[in-house]
Amino acid sequence: VDSQNLCDMGSCKNKKKKILVPIIASLLSFLVVLLLLIIFWRIKRKQNASKESPNEEGRTIESNNKQFTYAEVANMTNNFQTPIGKGGFGTVYLGTLKNGKQVAVKLLSASSSQGYNEFQNEVTLIAELLMRVHHRNLASFVGYSHDNNRMALVYEYMANGNLKSYISDRNIHPLSWEMRLKIAIDAAQGLEYLHHGCRPAIIHRDVKSANILLGENLDAKIADFGLSKGLPDDQTTHILTDVIGTTGYLDPEYRRSHNLNEKSDVYSFGIVLLELITGQPAIIKSMDHIHIMQYVGHYLKKGEVTSVIDEQMGGDFNLESVWKAIEISVACTRAMSTERVTMSEVLTGLKACLEMEMTRGPRDRANHVVEKMVGLQIDHSPDICSMDFELMTEPSGR
């Protein structure tokens, strides 16, 4: 009898185990699912909160990397009523978001020579890289539209347009040397951040005066990332099959080798700096389409430094400051990329130029420029005089 009772007790325990195991398993599964739901909910809440967080200057952007419908783009631009610029991508229109913030809307033209590929590259780069970086000298990206093949990019609005147009309006917008240096420093800070503050480093690939935008107080920001490339973390150069850039700004070494690195941007920045110094465009059409480096080299070879400097400044500048800026532009545009300076070195040099200009005495002004020239030592090295310029046909002009 005792043996029978023991067997009955054993079978009872087995029955209890068979009942408890599925219950416990179900309970654990429920808890795991509940935990996953809580984690998912917390992530979504953080994402939604980040979309409404203010940017560096305290102004709220409606959402990061926002996708607009074409109807929303048409509405924000009042049916594309106010064009404010035009480029290879298409026409740029003034727009206003629901919160009252003004924006610049780049609408892809059906006949655009750049078109879909650059649109995709810009949106992808921004989504993967630029949305993670914020710098006061990089134009803020607000969103994009890709609605039934009608494409648009939406950026913050910069009240004074681009540097190229601003310099071109010579009589309307005379710029002092101090202001030109501040614009150059702003642009240099933006590029330095792309090269040395981002991981991976970002090469802009189309640095030019038309892609430097000016705000209400002439604060400058780098814009237009349609050609930009992010370098792999373990690489400092990148081989490309296609060489793309803007005539007058394209690095000759990159043109020959297809080898892209940060020094290609440095070269292009050197050309922009020469534009600020001379008031001339990269390609001077009024002088039989000569390159700005030929123009500068011609006068420097004869020691005529003041002939290079934009007459709109009226001689009101510290000559050593301008000369140092010319030397920086030469260091940016050397034929071999390995011999060019970095954007960090450019920035240091430009700040020194600004300090010279801001601390000058009364005898550094217009009436004493010629006197200052007498004591100025001009470097007649091949780099300074020839500007290392190489004539060539540049591909894919923009």
Short mmCIF file of C-alpha atoms in Angstrom, two decimals:
data_model
loop_
_atom_site.label_atom_id
_atom_site.label_comp_id
_atom_site.label_asym_id
_atom_site.label_seq_id
_atom_site.Cartn_x
_atom_site.Cartn_y
_atom_site.Cartn_z
CA VAL A 1 0.00 0.00 0.00
CA ASP A 2 2.82 2.37 0.97
CA SER A 3 4.49 1.76 -2.38
CA GLN A 4 1.24 2.58 -4.15
CA ASN A 5 0.89 5.84 -2.18
CA LEU A 6 4.44 6.85 -3.06
CA CYS A 7 3.75 6.28 -6.74
CA ASP A 8 0.57 8.34 -6.50
CA MET A 9 2.48 11.21 -4.85
CA GLY A 10 5.19 11.09 -7.56
CA SER A 11 2.65 11.22 -10.32
CA CYS A 12 0.96 14.22 -8.64
CA LYS A 13 4.25 16.09 -8.58
CA ASN A 14 4.81 15.34 -12.25
CA LYS A 15 1.33 16.61 -13.08
CA LYS A 16 2.01 19.85 -11.16
CA LYS A 17 5.28 20.35 -13.06
CA LYS A 18 3.51 19.84 -16.36
CA ILE A 19 1.02 22.55 -15.41
CA LEU A 20 3.52 25.03 -13.93
CA VAL A 21 6.11 24.94 -16.74
CA PRO A 22 3.79 26.32 -19.48
CA ILE A 23 2.38 28.92 -17.07
CA ILE A 24 5.85 30.17 -16.14
CA ALA A 25 6.97 30.15 -19.79
CA SER A 26 3.90 32.14 -20.81
CA LEU A 27 4.46 34.63 -18.01
CA LEU A 28 8.12 35.11 -18.98
CA SER A 29 7.17 35.59 -22.65
CA PHE A 30 4.59 38.20 -21.64
CA LEU A 31 7.17 40.06 -19.55
CA VAL A 32 9.71 40.03 -22.41
CA VAL A 33 7.14 41.40 -24.87
CA LEU A 34 6.08 44.04 -22.34
CA LEU A 35 9.71 45.09 -21.80
CA LEU A 36 10.29 45.38 -25.57
CA LEU A 37 7.17 47.51 -25.93
CA ILE A 38 8.34 49.83 -23.15
CA ILE A 39 11.80 50.20 -24.77
CA PHE A 40 10.22 50.90 -28.18
CA TRP A 41 7.87 53.50 -26.67
CA ARG A 42 10.74 55.29 -24.91
CA ILE A 43 12.81 55.41 -28.14
CA LYS A 44 9.88 56.84 -30.12
CA ARG A 45 9.24 59.46 -27.43
CA LYS A 46 12.90 60.58 -27.54
CA GLN A 47 12.80 60.79 -31.35
CA ASN A 48 9.66 62.91 -31.27
CA ALA A 49 11.16 65.18 -28.62
CA SER A 50 14.37 65.67 -30.63
CA LYS A 51 12.37 66.78 -33.67
CA GLU A 52 11.06 69.76 -31.76
CA SER A 53 14.26 70.71 -29.97
CA PRO A 54 15.78 74.12 -30.82
CA ASN A 55 18.93 74.45 -32.89
CA GLU A 56 22.15 76.17 -31.76
CA GLU A 57 20.74 79.67 -32.16
CA GLY A 58 17.55 78.86 -30.26
CA ARG A 59 15.30 78.90 -33.31
CA THR A 60 13.12 75.81 -33.71
CA ILE A 61 13.15 73.87 -36.94
CA GLU A 62 9.91 71.94 -37.53
CA SER A 63 11.67 68.59 -37.73
CA ASN A 64 15.03 67.10 -38.59
CA ASN A 65 15.31 65.69 -42.10
CA LYS A 66 11.61 66.42 -42.68
CA GLN A 67 10.01 65.21 -45.88
CA PHE A 68 7.53 67.69 -47.33
CA THR A 69 4.85 66.99 -49.91
CA TYR A 70 4.90 68.99 -53.13
CA ALA A 71 1.72 70.73 -51.99
CA GLU A 72 3.51 71.85 -48.80
CA VAL A 73 6.45 73.16 -50.86
CA ALA A 74 4.09 75.07 -53.15
CA ASN A 75 2.28 76.48 -50.13
CA MET A 76 5.45 77.60 -48.29
CA THR A 77 6.69 79.40 -51.44
CA ASN A 78 3.26 80.91 -52.22
CA ASN A 79 3.21 78.93 -55.49
CA PHE A 80 6.88 79.75 -56.20
CA GLN A 81 6.21 83.47 -56.31
CA THR A 82 9.61 84.85 -55.23
CA PRO A 83 12.74 83.51 -56.99
CA ILE A 84 15.94 84.49 -55.16
CA GLY A 85 18.57 82.59 -57.13
CA LYS A 86 19.34 80.13 -59.91
CA GLY A 87 21.94 77.39 -60.37
CA GLY A 88 22.68 74.07 -62.04
CA PHE A 89 20.17 72.33 -59.77
CA GLY A 90 17.33 74.71 -60.66
CA THR A 91 15.70 77.83 -59.26
CA VAL A 92 15.80 78.86 -55.59
CA TYR A 93 12.64 80.38 -54.10
CA LEU A 94 11.91 82.23 -50.89
CA GLY A 95 9.56 80.33 -48.59
CA THR A 96 8.02 80.58 -45.14
CA LEU A 97 7.32 77.69 -42.76
CA LYS A 98 4.21 77.49 -40.58
CA ASN A 99 6.19 78.81 -37.62
CA GLY A 100 7.10 81.95 -39.61
CA LYS A 101 10.73 80.97 -40.22
CA GLN A 102 11.95 81.93 -43.71
CA VAL A 103 13.60 79.26 -45.85
CA ALA A 104 15.27 78.92 -49.26
CA VAL A 105 13.69 76.24 -51.46
CA LYS A 106 15.84 74.74 -54.24
CA LEU A 107 13.44 73.32 -56.83
CA LEU A 108 14.86 70.81 -59.31
CA SER A 109 14.46 71.96 -62.89
CA ALA A 110 13.24 69.41 -65.44
CA SER A 111 16.22 70.37 -67.61
CA SER A 112 18.74 70.36 -64.74
CA SER A 113 22.25 69.28 -65.71
CA GLN A 114 22.80 68.04 -62.16
CA GLY A 115 19.40 66.60 -61.38
CA TYR A 116 18.44 63.44 -59.65
CA ASN A 117 21.87 62.07 -58.71
CA GLU A 118 22.95 65.22 -56.86
CA PHE A 119 19.56 65.48 -55.19
CA GLN A 120 19.92 61.91 -53.92
CA ASN A 121 23.51 62.52 -52.85
CA GLU A 122 22.65 65.67 -50.92
CA VAL A 123 19.67 64.11 -49.12
CA THR A 124 21.63 60.91 -48.35
CA LEU A 125 24.69 62.80 -47.10
CA ILE A 126 22.54 65.02 -44.92
CA ALA A 127 20.58 62.08 -43.55
CA GLU A 128 23.70 60.03 -42.80
CA LEU A 129 26.24 62.68 -41.83
CA LEU A 130 25.18 66.31 -41.72
CA MET A 131 22.13 65.77 -39.51
CA ARG A 132 24.58 64.62 -36.82
CA VAL A 133 26.76 67.73 -37.07
CA HIS A 134 25.86 71.31 -36.26
CA HIS A 135 28.08 74.29 -36.89
CA ARG A 136 27.21 77.96 -37.12
CA ASN A 137 29.12 78.24 -40.40
CA LEU A 138 27.26 75.44 -42.19
CA ALA A 139 23.87 76.24 -43.74
CA SER A 140 21.11 74.41 -41.84
CA PHE A 141 19.12 71.81 -43.77
CA VAL A 142 15.39 71.92 -43.02
CA GLY A 143 13.98 69.17 -45.25
CA TYR A 144 13.27 67.90 -48.74
CA SER A 145 10.47 66.90 -51.09
CA HIS A 146 10.40 63.96 -53.49
CA ASP A 147 6.79 63.82 -54.60
CA ASN A 148 6.00 62.25 -58.00
CA ASN A 149 9.46 63.11 -59.36
CA ARG A 150 9.09 66.74 -58.27
CA MET A 151 12.13 67.32 -56.09
CA ALA A 152 13.11 70.17 -53.78
CA LEU A 153 15.62 70.88 -51.01
CA VAL A 154 14.74 73.25 -48.17
CA TYR A 155 17.46 75.24 -46.36
CA GLU A 156 17.54 78.10 -43.91
CA TYR A 157 17.24 81.47 -45.63
CA MET A 158 20.30 83.73 -45.78
CA ALA A 159 19.19 87.34 -46.29
CA ASN A 160 22.19 88.60 -48.31
CA GLY A 161 22.39 85.79 -50.84
CA ASN A 162 25.71 84.31 -51.91
CA LEU A 163 29.18 85.84 -51.80
CA LYS A 164 29.65 85.74 -55.58
CA SER A 165 26.59 87.92 -56.19
CA TYR A 166 27.46 90.19 -53.29
CA ILE A 167 30.95 90.87 -54.65
CA SER A 168 29.57 91.35 -58.18
CA ASP A 169 27.35 94.23 -57.04
CA ARG A 170 30.47 96.32 -56.57
CA ASN A 171 28.83 99.72 -56.31
CA ILE A 172 25.88 98.56 -54.22
CA HIS A 173 27.79 96.46 -51.69
CA PRO A 174 31.28 97.86 -51.04
CA LEU A 175 33.05 95.65 -48.51
CA SER A 176 35.80 96.80 -46.17
CA TRP A 177 38.91 94.65 -45.78
CA GLU A 178 37.88 93.85 -42.21
CA MET A 179 34.49 92.58 -43.40
CA ARG A 180 36.10 90.50 -46.15
CA LEU A 181 38.39 88.87 -43.62
CA LYS A 182 35.47 88.06 -41.32
CA ILE A 183 33.63 86.40 -44.21
CA ALA A 184 36.76 84.40 -45.10
CA ILE A 185 37.19 83.33 -41.47
CA ASP A 186 33.55 82.20 -41.23
CA ALA A 187 33.86 80.11 -44.39
CA ALA A 188 37.21 78.69 -43.25
CA GLN A 189 35.69 77.66 -39.91
CA GLY A 190 32.91 75.78 -41.69
CA LEU A 191 35.37 73.93 -43.92
CA GLU A 192 37.75 73.19 -41.06
CA TYR A 193 34.86 71.60 -39.18
CA LEU A 194 33.96 69.39 -42.16
CA HIS A 195 37.59 68.28 -42.54
CA HIS A 196 38.72 67.94 -38.94
CA GLY A 197 35.61 68.03 -36.74
CA CYS A 198 33.57 65.31 -38.46
CA ARG A 199 34.06 61.56 -38.39
CA PRO A 200 34.23 60.52 -41.13
CA ALA A 201 35.73 63.67 -42.62
CA ILE A 202 33.55 65.36 -45.25
CA ILE A 203 35.00 66.77 -48.48
CA HIS A 204 32.74 69.47 -49.92
CA ARG A 205 34.06 69.18 -53.51
CA ASP A 206 32.43 72.38 -54.75
CA VAL A 207 33.81 75.23 -52.64
CA LYS A 208 33.20 78.50 -54.49
CA SER A 209 31.93 81.99 -53.75
CA ALA A 210 28.45 81.06 -55.03
CA ASN A 211 28.24 78.36 -52.33
CA ILE A 212 29.10 80.72 -49.46
CA LEU A 213 25.89 82.29 -48.19
CA LEU A 214 25.65 85.57 -46.26
CA GLY A 215 23.22 86.28 -43.45
CA GLU A 216 21.66 89.56 -42.41
CA ASN A 217 24.86 90.65 -40.63
CA LEU A 218 27.10 89.19 -43.36
CA ASP A 219 27.83 86.09 -41.30
CA ALA A 220 28.98 83.45 -43.80
CA LYS A 221 27.94 79.80 -44.10
CA ILE A 222 29.02 76.99 -46.42
CA ALA A 223 26.12 75.56 -48.45
CA ASP A 224 25.29 73.13 -51.29
CA PHE A 225 26.45 69.61 -50.40
CA GLY A 226 25.25 67.98 -53.63
CA LEU A 227 28.77 66.85 -54.60
CA SER A 228 30.13 66.20 -51.10
CA LYS A 229 31.80 62.95 -50.06
CA GLY A 230 32.38 61.38 -46.68
CA LEU A 231 35.81 59.75 -46.47
CA PRO A 232 36.06 56.29 -44.84
CA ASP A 233 37.45 56.53 -41.30
CA ASP A 234 40.68 54.74 -42.23
CA GLN A 235 41.38 56.77 -45.38
CA THR A 236 42.67 60.27 -46.07
CA THR A 237 42.13 60.07 -49.84
CA HIS A 238 39.52 58.59 -52.13
CA ILE A 239 39.80 57.60 -55.81
CA LEU A 240 36.82 58.69 -57.94
CA THR A 241 35.95 57.63 -61.47
CA ASP A 242 34.30 60.96 -62.31
CA VAL A 243 35.88 64.36 -61.67
CA ILE A 244 33.22 66.98 -61.00
CA GLY A 245 33.60 70.60 -59.97
CA THR A 246 33.29 74.20 -61.07
CA THR A 247 35.49 75.79 -63.71
CA GLY A 248 38.01 78.10 -62.07
CA TYR A 249 37.89 76.40 -58.68
CA LEU A 250 38.78 72.80 -59.55
CA ASP A 251 42.04 71.44 -58.10
CA PRO A 252 44.39 70.60 -61.05
CA GLU A 253 45.92 67.63 -59.19
CA TYR A 254 42.48 66.15 -58.51
CA ARG A 255 41.65 66.74 -62.18
CA ARG A 256 44.66 64.69 -63.28
CA SER A 257 44.73 61.91 -60.68
CA HIS A 258 41.04 61.57 -59.68
CA ASN A 259 42.48 61.39 -56.16
CA LEU A 260 40.18 63.31 -53.83
CA ASN A 261 41.24 64.58 -50.41
CA GLU A 262 40.67 67.60 -48.18
CA LYS A 263 43.40 69.57 -49.99
CA SER A 264 41.10 69.82 -53.04
CA ASP A 265 38.77 71.94 -50.90
CA VAL A 266 41.77 73.93 -49.67
CA TYR A 267 42.72 74.76 -53.27
CA SER A 268 39.19 75.97 -54.02
CA PHE A 269 39.14 78.07 -50.86
CA GLY A 270 42.38 79.74 -52.00
CA ILE A 271 40.57 80.88 -55.15
CA VAL A 272 37.69 82.28 -53.07
CA LEU A 273 40.21 84.18 -50.94
CA LEU A 274 41.70 85.73 -54.09
CA GLU A 275 38.20 86.81 -55.11
CA LEU A 276 37.81 88.59 -51.78
CA ILE A 277 41.19 90.29 -52.15
CA THR A 278 40.84 91.38 -55.78
CA GLY A 279 37.08 91.76 -56.24
CA GLN A 280 37.51 89.72 -59.45
CA PRO A 281 35.73 86.44 -60.32
CA ALA A 282 37.60 83.14 -60.67
CA ILE A 283 37.39 83.44 -64.46
CA ILE A 284 37.66 87.08 -65.57
CA LYS A 285 35.52 87.34 -68.72
CA SER A 286 36.32 91.02 -69.26
CA MET A 287 40.01 90.09 -69.63
CA ASP A 288 39.66 87.40 -72.29
CA HIS A 289 38.56 84.77 -69.74
CA ILE A 290 41.87 84.62 -67.89
CA HIS A 291 42.05 82.82 -64.56
CA ILE A 292 42.28 84.90 -61.39
CA MET A 293 45.65 83.28 -60.56
CA GLN A 294 47.09 84.51 -63.85
CA TYR A 295 45.72 87.97 -63.09
CA VAL A 296 47.30 88.07 -59.63
CA GLY A 297 50.55 86.45 -60.76
CA HIS A 298 51.00 89.06 -63.51
CA TYR A 299 51.05 91.96 -61.04
CA LEU A 300 52.97 90.20 -58.28
CA LYS A 301 55.75 89.31 -60.70
CA LYS A 302 56.22 93.06 -61.25
CA GLY A 303 55.94 93.80 -57.53
CA GLU A 304 52.71 95.75 -58.02
CA VAL A 305 50.83 94.47 -54.99
CA THR A 306 48.39 97.38 -54.81
CA SER A 307 47.29 96.73 -58.41
CA VAL A 308 45.92 93.37 -57.26
CA ILE A 309 43.87 94.75 -54.37
CA ASP A 310 40.22 95.64 -55.01
CA GLU A 311 40.00 99.40 -55.61
CA GLN A 312 36.57 99.40 -53.95
CA MET A 313 38.41 99.31 -50.62
CA GLY A 314 39.83 102.74 -51.43
CA GLY A 315 43.25 101.91 -49.99
CA ASP A 316 41.75 101.80 -46.49
CA PHE A 317 43.49 98.71 -45.12
CA ASN A 318 46.65 97.44 -43.47
CA LEU A 319 48.89 96.40 -46.36
CA GLU A 320 50.76 93.74 -44.39
CA SER A 321 47.40 92.17 -43.56
CA VAL A 322 46.43 92.00 -47.25
CA TRP A 323 49.87 90.69 -48.21
CA LYS A 324 49.66 87.93 -45.62
CA ALA A 325 46.24 86.96 -47.03
CA ILE A 326 47.79 86.75 -50.51
CA GLU A 327 50.49 84.47 -49.10
CA ILE A 328 47.78 82.28 -47.57
CA SER A 329 46.02 82.02 -50.93
CA VAL A 330 49.31 80.98 -52.53
CA ALA A 331 49.83 78.32 -49.84
CA CYS A 332 46.32 77.01 -50.57
CA THR A 333 46.83 76.73 -54.33
CA ARG A 334 50.24 75.08 -54.64
CA ALA A 335 50.41 72.56 -57.48
CA MET A 336 51.08 69.55 -55.23
CA SER A 337 48.40 68.88 -52.64
CA THR A 338 50.97 67.62 -50.13
CA GLU A 339 52.55 71.10 -50.10
CA ARG A 340 49.28 72.91 -49.40
CA VAL A 341 48.27 74.08 -45.96
CA THR A 342 45.36 72.61 -44.00
CA MET A 343 42.18 74.55 -43.25
CA SER A 344 43.31 74.74 -39.61
CA GLU A 345 46.47 76.55 -40.73
CA VAL A 346 44.44 78.77 -43.06
CA LEU A 347 42.15 79.73 -40.19
CA THR A 348 45.07 80.61 -37.91
CA GLY A 349 46.61 82.79 -40.63
CA LEU A 350 43.37 84.62 -41.42
CA LYS A 351 42.79 85.41 -37.76
CA ALA A 352 46.29 86.92 -37.66
CA CYS A 353 45.37 89.04 -40.73
CA LEU A 354 42.24 90.26 -38.96
CA GLU A 355 44.19 91.17 -35.85
CA MET A 356 46.64 93.22 -37.96
CA GLU A 357 43.74 95.03 -39.61
CA MET A 358 41.86 95.76 -36.39
CA THR A 359 44.92 97.04 -34.52
CA ARG A 360 46.36 99.23 -37.28
CA GLY A 361 47.35 102.83 -36.66
CA PRO A 362 46.24 105.94 -38.58
CA ARG A 363 49.27 105.79 -40.89
CA ASP A 364 48.09 102.42 -42.21
CA ARG A 365 45.21 104.06 -44.04
CA ALA A 366 44.73 105.06 -47.69
CA ASN A 367 47.15 107.99 -47.95
CA HIS A 368 50.05 105.95 -46.64
CA VAL A 369 49.68 102.72 -48.63
CA VAL A 370 52.41 103.70 -51.12
CA GLU A 371 54.75 104.59 -48.24
CA LYS A 372 54.14 101.18 -46.69
CA MET A 373 55.00 99.53 -50.01
CA VAL A 374 58.54 100.89 -49.88
CA GLY A 375 59.39 98.86 -46.81
CA LEU A 376 57.44 95.76 -47.75
CA GLN A 377 59.57 92.77 -48.70
CA ILE A 378 58.00 90.90 -51.61
CA ASP A 379 58.79 87.23 -52.00
CA HIS A 380 59.69 86.71 -55.67
CA SER A 381 59.71 82.92 -55.39
CA PRO A 382 58.10 80.97 -58.27
CA ASP A 383 55.07 80.17 -56.09
CA ILE A 384 54.30 83.83 -55.44
CA CYS A 385 54.91 85.09 -58.95
CA SER A 386 53.46 82.32 -61.09
CA MET A 387 50.80 81.31 -58.54
CA ASP A 388 51.47 77.72 -59.68
CA PHE A 389 48.62 78.06 -62.16
CA GLU A 390 48.15 75.36 -64.74
CA LEU A 391 45.86 76.00 -67.72
CA MET A 392 43.54 73.13 -68.53
CA THR A 393 40.03 72.36 -69.67
CA GLU A 394 38.01 71.52 -66.61
CA PRO A 395 35.24 68.90 -66.77
CA SER A 396 31.63 69.13 -65.69
CA GLY A 397 31.45 72.89 -65.29
CA ARG A 398 28.70 74.06 -62.94
#
